[in-house]
Short mmCIF file of C-alpha atoms and ligand atoms in Angstrom, two decimals:
data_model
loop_
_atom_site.label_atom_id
_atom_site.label_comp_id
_atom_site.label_asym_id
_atom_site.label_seq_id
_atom_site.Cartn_x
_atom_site.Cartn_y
_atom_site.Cartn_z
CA UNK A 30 -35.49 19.95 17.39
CA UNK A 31 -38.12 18.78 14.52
CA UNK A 32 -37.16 15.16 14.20
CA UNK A 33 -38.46 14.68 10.86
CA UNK A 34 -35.80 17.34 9.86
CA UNK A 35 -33.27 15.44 11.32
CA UNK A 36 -34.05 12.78 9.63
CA UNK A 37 -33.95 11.55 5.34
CA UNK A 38 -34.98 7.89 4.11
CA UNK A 39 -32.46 5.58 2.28
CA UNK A 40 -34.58 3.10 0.79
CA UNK A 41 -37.02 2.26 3.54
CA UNK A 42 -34.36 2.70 6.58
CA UNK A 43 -35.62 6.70 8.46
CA UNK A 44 -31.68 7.70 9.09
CA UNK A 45 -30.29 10.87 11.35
CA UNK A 46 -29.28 13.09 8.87
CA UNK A 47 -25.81 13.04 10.79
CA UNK A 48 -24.09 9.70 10.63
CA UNK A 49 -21.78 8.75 13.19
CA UNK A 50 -18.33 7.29 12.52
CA UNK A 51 -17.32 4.78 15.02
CA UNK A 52 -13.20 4.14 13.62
CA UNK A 53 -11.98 4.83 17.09
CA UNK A 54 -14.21 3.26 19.09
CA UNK A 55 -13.21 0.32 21.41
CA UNK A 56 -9.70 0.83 20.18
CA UNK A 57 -8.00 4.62 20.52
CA UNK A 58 -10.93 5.87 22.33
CA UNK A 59 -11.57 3.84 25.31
CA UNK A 60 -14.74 1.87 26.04
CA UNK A 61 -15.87 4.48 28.48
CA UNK A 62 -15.27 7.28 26.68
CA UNK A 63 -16.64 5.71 23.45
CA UNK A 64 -20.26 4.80 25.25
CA UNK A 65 -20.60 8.11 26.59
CA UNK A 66 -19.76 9.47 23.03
CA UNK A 67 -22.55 6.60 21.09
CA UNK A 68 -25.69 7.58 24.37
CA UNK A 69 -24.53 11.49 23.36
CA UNK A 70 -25.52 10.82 19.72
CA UNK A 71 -28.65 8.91 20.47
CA UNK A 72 -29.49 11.45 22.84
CA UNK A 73 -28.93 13.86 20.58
CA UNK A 74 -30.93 12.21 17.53
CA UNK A 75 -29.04 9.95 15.74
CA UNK A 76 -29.93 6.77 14.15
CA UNK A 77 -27.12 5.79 11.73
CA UNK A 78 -23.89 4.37 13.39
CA UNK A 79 -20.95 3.73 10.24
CA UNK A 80 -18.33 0.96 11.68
CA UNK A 81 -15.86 -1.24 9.53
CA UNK A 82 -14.59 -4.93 9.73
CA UNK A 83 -10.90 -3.70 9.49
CA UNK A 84 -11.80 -0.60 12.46
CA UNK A 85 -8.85 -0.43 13.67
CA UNK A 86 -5.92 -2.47 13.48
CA UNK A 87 -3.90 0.05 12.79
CA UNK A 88 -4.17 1.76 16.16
CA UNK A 89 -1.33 0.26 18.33
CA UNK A 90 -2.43 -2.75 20.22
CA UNK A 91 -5.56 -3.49 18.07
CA UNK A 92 -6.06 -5.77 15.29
CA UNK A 93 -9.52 -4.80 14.16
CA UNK A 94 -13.06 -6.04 15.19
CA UNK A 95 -13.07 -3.90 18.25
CA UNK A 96 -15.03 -1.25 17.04
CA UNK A 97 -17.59 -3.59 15.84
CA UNK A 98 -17.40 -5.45 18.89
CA UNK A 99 -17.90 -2.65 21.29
CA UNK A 100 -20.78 -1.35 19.52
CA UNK A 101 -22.16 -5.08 19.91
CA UNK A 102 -21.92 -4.49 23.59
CA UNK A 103 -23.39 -1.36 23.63
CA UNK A 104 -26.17 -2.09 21.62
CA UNK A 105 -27.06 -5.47 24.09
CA UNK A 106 -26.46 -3.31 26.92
CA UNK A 107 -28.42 -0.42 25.86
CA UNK A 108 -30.99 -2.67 24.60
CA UNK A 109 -30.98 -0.28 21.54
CA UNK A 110 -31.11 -2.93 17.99
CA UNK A 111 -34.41 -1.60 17.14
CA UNK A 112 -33.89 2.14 17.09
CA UNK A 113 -30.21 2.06 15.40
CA UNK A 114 -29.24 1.65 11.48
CA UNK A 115 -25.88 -0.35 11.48
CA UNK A 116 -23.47 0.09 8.45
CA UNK A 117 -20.33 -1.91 8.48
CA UNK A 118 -18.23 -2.74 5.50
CA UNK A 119 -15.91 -5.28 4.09
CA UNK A 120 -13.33 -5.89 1.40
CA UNK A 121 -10.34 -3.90 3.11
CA UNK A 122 -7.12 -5.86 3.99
CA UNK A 123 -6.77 -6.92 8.22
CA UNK A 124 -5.39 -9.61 10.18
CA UNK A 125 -5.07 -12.81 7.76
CA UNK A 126 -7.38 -11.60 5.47
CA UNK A 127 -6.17 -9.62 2.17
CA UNK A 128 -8.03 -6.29 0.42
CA UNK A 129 -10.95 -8.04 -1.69
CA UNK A 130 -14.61 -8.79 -2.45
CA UNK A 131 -14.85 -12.47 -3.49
CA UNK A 132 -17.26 -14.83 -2.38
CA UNK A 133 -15.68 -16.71 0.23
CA UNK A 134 -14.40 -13.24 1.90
CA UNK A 135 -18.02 -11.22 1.68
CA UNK A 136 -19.83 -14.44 3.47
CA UNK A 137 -17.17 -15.36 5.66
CA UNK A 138 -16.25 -11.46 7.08
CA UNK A 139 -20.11 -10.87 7.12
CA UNK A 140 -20.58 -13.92 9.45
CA UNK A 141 -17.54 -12.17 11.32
CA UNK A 142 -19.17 -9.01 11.49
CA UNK A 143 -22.53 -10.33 12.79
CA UNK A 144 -20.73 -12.33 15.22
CA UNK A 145 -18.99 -9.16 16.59
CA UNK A 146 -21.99 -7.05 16.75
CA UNK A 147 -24.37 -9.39 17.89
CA UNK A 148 -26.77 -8.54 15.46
CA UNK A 149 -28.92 -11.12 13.22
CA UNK A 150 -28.87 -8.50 10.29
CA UNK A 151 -26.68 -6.06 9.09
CA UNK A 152 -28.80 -2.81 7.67
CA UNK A 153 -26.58 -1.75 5.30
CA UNK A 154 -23.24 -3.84 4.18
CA UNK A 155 -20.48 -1.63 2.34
CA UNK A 156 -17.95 -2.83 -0.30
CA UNK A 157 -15.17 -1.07 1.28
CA UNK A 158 -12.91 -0.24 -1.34
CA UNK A 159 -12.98 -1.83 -4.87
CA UNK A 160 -11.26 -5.32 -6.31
CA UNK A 161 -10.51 -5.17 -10.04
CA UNK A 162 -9.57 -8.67 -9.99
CA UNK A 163 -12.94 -10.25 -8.83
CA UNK A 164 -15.44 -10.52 -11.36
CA UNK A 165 -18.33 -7.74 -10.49
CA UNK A 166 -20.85 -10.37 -11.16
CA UNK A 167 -19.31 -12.68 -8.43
CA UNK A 168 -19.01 -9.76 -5.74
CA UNK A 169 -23.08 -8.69 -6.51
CA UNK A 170 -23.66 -12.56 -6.57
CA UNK A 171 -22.59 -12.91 -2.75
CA UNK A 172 -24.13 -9.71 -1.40
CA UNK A 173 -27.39 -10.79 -2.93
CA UNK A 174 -27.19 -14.55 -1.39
CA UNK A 175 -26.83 -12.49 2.09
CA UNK A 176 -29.59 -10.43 1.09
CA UNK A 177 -31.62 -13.93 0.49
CA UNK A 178 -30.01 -15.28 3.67
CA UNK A 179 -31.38 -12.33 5.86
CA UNK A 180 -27.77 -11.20 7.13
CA UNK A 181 -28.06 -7.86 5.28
CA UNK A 182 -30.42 -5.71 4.21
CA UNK A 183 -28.80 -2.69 1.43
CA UNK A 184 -26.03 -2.28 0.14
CA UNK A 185 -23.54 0.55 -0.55
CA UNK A 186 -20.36 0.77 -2.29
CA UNK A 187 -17.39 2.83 -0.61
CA UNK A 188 -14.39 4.38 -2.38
CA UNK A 189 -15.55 3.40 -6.02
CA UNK A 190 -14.79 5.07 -9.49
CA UNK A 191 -18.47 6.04 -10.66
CA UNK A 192 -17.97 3.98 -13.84
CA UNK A 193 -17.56 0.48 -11.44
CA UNK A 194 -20.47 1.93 -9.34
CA UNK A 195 -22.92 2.14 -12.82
CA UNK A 196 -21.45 -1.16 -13.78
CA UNK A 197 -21.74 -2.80 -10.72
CA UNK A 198 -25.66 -1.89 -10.49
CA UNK A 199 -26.22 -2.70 -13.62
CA UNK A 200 -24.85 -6.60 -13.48
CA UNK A 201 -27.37 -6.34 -10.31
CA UNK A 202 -30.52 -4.95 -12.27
CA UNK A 203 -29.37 -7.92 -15.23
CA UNK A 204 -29.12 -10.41 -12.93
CA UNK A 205 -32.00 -9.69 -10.48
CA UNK A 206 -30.05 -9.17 -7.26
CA UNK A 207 -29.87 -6.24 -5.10
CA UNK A 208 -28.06 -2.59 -6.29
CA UNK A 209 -25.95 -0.69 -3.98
CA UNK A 210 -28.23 1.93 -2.62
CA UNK A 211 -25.42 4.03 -1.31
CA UNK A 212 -21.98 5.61 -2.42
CA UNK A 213 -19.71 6.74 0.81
CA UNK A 214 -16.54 8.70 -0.16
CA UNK A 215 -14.13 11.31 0.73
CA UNK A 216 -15.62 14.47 0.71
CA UNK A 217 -15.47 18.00 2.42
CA UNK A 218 -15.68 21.52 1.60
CA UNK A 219 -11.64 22.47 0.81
CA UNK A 220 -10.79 20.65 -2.65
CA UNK A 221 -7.95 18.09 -3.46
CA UNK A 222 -5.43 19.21 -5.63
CA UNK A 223 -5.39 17.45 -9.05
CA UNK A 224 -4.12 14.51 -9.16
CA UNK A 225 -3.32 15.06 -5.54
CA UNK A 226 -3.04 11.29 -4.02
CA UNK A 227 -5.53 11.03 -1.19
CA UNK A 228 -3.77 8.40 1.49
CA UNK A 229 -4.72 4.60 1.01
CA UNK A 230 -7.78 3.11 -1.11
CA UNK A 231 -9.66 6.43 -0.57
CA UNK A 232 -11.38 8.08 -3.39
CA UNK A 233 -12.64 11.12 -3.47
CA UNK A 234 -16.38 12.45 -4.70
CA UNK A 235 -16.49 13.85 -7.88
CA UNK A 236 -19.20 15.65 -10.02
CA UNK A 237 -19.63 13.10 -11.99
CA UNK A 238 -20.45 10.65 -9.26
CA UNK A 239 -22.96 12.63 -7.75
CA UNK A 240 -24.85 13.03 -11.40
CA UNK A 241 -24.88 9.37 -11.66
CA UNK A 242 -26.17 8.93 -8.28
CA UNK A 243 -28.68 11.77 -8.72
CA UNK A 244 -30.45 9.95 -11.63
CA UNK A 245 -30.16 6.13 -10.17
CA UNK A 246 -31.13 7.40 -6.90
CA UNK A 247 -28.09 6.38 -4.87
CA UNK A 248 -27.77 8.27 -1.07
CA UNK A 249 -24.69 9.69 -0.94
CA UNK A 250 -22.44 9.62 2.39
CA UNK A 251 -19.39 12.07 2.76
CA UNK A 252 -16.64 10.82 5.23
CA UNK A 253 -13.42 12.93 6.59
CA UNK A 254 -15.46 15.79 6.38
CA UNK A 255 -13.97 18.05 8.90
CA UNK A 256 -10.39 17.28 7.67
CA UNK A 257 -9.76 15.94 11.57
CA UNK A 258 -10.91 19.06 12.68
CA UNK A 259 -8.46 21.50 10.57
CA UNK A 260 -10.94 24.13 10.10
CA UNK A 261 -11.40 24.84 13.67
CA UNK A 262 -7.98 24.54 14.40
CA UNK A 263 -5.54 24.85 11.91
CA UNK A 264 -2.91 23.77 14.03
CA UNK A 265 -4.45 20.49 12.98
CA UNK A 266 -2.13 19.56 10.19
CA UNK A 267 -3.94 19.93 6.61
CA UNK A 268 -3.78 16.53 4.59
CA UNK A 269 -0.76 17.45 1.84
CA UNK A 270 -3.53 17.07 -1.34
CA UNK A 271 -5.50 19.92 -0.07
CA UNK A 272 -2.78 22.45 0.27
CA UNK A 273 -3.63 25.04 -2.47
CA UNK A 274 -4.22 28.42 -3.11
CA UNK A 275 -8.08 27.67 -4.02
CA UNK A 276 -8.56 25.97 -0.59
CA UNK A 277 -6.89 29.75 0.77
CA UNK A 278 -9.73 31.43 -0.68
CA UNK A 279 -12.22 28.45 0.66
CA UNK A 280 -11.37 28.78 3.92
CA UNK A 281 -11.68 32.84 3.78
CA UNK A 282 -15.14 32.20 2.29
CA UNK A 283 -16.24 30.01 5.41
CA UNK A 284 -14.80 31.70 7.63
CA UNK A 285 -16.70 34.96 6.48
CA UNK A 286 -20.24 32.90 5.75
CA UNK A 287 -19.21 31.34 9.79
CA UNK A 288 -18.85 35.20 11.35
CA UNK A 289 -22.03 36.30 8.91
CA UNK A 290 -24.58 33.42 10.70
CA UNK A 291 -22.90 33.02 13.91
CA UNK A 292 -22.04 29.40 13.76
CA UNK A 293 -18.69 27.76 13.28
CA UNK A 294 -16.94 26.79 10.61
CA UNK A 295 -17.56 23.20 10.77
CA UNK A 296 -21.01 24.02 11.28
CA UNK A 297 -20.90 25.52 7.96
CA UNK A 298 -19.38 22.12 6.36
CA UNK A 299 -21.81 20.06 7.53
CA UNK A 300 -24.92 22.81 6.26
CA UNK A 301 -23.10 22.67 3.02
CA UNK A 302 -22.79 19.59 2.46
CA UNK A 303 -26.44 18.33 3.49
CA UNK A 304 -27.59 21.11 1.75
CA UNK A 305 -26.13 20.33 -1.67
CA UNK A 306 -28.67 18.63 -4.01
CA UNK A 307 -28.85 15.77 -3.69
CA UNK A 308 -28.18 15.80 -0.50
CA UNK A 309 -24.75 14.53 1.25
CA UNK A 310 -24.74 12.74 4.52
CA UNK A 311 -21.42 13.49 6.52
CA UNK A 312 -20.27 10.66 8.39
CA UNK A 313 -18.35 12.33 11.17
CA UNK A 314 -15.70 11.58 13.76
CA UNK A 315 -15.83 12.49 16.70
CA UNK A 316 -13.76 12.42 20.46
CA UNK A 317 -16.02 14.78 22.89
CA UNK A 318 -19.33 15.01 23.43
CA UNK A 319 -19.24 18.89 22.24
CA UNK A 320 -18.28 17.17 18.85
CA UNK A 321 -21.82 15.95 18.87
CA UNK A 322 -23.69 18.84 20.14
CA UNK A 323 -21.96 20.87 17.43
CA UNK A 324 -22.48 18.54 14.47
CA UNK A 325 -26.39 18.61 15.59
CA UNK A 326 -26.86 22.15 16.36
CA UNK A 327 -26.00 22.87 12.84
CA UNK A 328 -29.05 20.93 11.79
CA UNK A 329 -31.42 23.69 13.74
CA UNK A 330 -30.22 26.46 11.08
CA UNK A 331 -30.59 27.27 7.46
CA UNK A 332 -28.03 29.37 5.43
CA UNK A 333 -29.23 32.02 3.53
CA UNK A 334 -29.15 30.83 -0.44
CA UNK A 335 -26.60 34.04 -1.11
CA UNK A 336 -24.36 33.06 1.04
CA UNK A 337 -24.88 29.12 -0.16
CA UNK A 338 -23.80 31.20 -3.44
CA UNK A 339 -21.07 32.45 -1.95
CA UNK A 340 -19.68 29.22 -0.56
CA UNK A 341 -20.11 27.90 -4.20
CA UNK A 342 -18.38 30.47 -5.84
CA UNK A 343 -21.54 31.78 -7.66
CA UNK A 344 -22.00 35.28 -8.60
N1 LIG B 418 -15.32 4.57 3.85
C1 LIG B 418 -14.09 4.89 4.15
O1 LIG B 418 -13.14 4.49 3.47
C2 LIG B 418 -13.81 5.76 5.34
C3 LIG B 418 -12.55 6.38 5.49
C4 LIG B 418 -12.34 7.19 6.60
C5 LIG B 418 -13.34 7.36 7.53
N2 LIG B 418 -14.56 6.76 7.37
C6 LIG B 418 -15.66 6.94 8.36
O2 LIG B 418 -15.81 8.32 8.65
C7 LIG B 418 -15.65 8.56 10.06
C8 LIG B 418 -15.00 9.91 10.26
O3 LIG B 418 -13.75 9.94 9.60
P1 LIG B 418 -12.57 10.91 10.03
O4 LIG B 418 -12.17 10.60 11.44
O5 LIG B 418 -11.56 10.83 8.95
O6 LIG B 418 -13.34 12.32 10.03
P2 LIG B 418 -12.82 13.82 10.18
O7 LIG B 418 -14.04 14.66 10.17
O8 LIG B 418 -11.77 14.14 9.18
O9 LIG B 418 -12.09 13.88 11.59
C9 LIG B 418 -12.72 13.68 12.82
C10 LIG B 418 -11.94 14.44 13.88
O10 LIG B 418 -12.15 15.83 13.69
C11 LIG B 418 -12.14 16.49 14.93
N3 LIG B 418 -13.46 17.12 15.14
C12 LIG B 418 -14.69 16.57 14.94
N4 LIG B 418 -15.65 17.45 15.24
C13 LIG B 418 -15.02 18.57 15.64
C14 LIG B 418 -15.49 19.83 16.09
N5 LIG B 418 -16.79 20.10 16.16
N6 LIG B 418 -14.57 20.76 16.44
C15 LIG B 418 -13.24 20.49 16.35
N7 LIG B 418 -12.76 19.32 15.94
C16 LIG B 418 -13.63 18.36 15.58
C17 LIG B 418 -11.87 15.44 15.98
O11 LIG B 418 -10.47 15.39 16.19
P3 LIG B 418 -9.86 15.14 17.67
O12 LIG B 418 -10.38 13.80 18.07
O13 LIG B 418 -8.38 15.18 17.47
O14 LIG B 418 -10.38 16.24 18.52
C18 LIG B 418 -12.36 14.18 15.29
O15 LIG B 418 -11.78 13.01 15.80
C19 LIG B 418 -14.86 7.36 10.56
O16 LIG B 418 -15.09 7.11 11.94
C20 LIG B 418 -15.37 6.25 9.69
O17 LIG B 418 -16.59 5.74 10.22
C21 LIG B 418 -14.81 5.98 6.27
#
């Protein structure tokens, strides 16, 4: 495999073009399994590992940190820092500490995070979900006095309406800290129904969001991309929002361009979606090693631009 194809630049971080979601790590997935899924990736070409504070208390017997704290492990024992970009996020609700992004919680869950990982510097710190009730200019404030501080180096913004995002950036560019070089949302190739409620703080990508981040130059990240592996297996239960006749025809449409260039159907997500202009970066989940090889052999093919067409619905 060409590495430099594998690869696309946010800001001056060189990044896999396939992002690996850690949410079960260290917590569902045990610490075995989860090291043999993180030296598969590596292996395999990845770079870019996406973790969370709040990863994942909800899992039965967890209360959140363990994901971050086994990649910590793994990354001492693997004596890997150098060659990984770390992405963890904060501002979602766990433990004692409620959903929010003022001061106090960005500095002290980012000294929490470090801890946990073991790191000295987080490469890329996400707002994980929005807080309307914290002035923007105090949330940008505190992300840029890390910035200063050396605990993080970007920024991205997760789950945000694109009018917050474009506000947000532009309190930065006023104020002289740093903008959020990132957006990371819900995205995949089926559609939500309007109005459709997608489950917790999620938010999904929308045109508009992706024109804004086209002209300011924002990466975009996609996450829940293979709908927990529905279009391999519908037996996989379809989230409610995207039960609709249009996501009938979608799935006909890549399951024909699937059969027409021999690879699967996920395959086909992932080619989309990197694909589209500007490009989109799936963050994906995984639980077996063939997860990994899949998501990567997709990376070795190109789609012809009719059937691209086709998957878009243009004539
Ligand atoms: N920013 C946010 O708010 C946010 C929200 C959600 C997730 N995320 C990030 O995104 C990552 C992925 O999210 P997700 O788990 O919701 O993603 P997903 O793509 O919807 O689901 C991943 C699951 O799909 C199945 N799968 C993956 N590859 C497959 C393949 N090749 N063939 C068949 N099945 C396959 C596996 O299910 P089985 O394990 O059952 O086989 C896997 O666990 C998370 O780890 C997290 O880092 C971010």
């Amino acid at each position: 495999v060409n590495m430099n194809q594998n690869r696309l630049r946010i800001e001056d971080m060189d990044v896999s073009k396939i992002c690996l979601g850690t949410m079960y790590m260290g917590n569902r997935d045990s610490i075995d399994l989860s090291y043999k899924l993180l030296d598969k990736y590596v292996e395999s070409g990845g770079n870019f590992i996406d973790t969370a504070n709040i990863y994942s208390f909800w899992v039965e017997g967890f209360q959140g940190g363990e994901s971050e704290t086994l990649i910590g492990r793994w990354l001492q024992e693997r004596n890997c820092r150098e060659n990984v970009v770390v992405a963890t996020k904060v501002g979602s609700g766990y433990q004692n500490t409620s959903k929010g992004l003022n001061t106090k919680q960005i500095i002290t869950e980012c000294e929490k995070s470090l801890r946990r990982i073991g790191i000295d510097t987080i490469d890329l710190y996400y707002a994980h979900a929005d807080d309307f009730s914290t002035p923007i200019e105090e949330t940008m404030e505190a992300f840029y006095r890390l910035v200063k501080a050396g605990k993080i180096r970007y920024i991205g913004a997760s789950n945000y309406n694109s009018w917050r995002l474009e506000e947000s950036n532009l309190v930065a560019e006023f104020n002289n800290y740093l903008k959020y070089s990132v957006l990371q949302q819900r995205y995949t190739y089926f559609q939500p129904r309007h109005a459709a409620h997608p489950d917790f703080n999620q938010v999904y990508l929308t045109e508009e969001m992706i024109n804004i981040c086209r002209s300011r130059n924002i990466s975009i990240l996609a996450y829940s991309v293979l709908l927990n592996g529905h279009y391999s297996n519908v037996k996989k239960e379809l989230p409610k929002q995207y039960e609709c006749a249009e996501n009938v025809e979608r799935k006909k449409i890549l399951d024909y361009v699937a059969s027409e260039t021999n690879l699967t159907a996920n395959q086909i997500v992932i080619l989309w979606l990197l694909n589209h202009e500007p490009t989109i970066v799936p963050v994906i989940g995984v639980s077996t090693k063939q997860h990994i090889t899949e998501a990567f052999d997709a990376l070795r093919h190109k789609i012809d631009i009719e059937l691209v067409h086709k998957l878009n619905f243009i004539n």
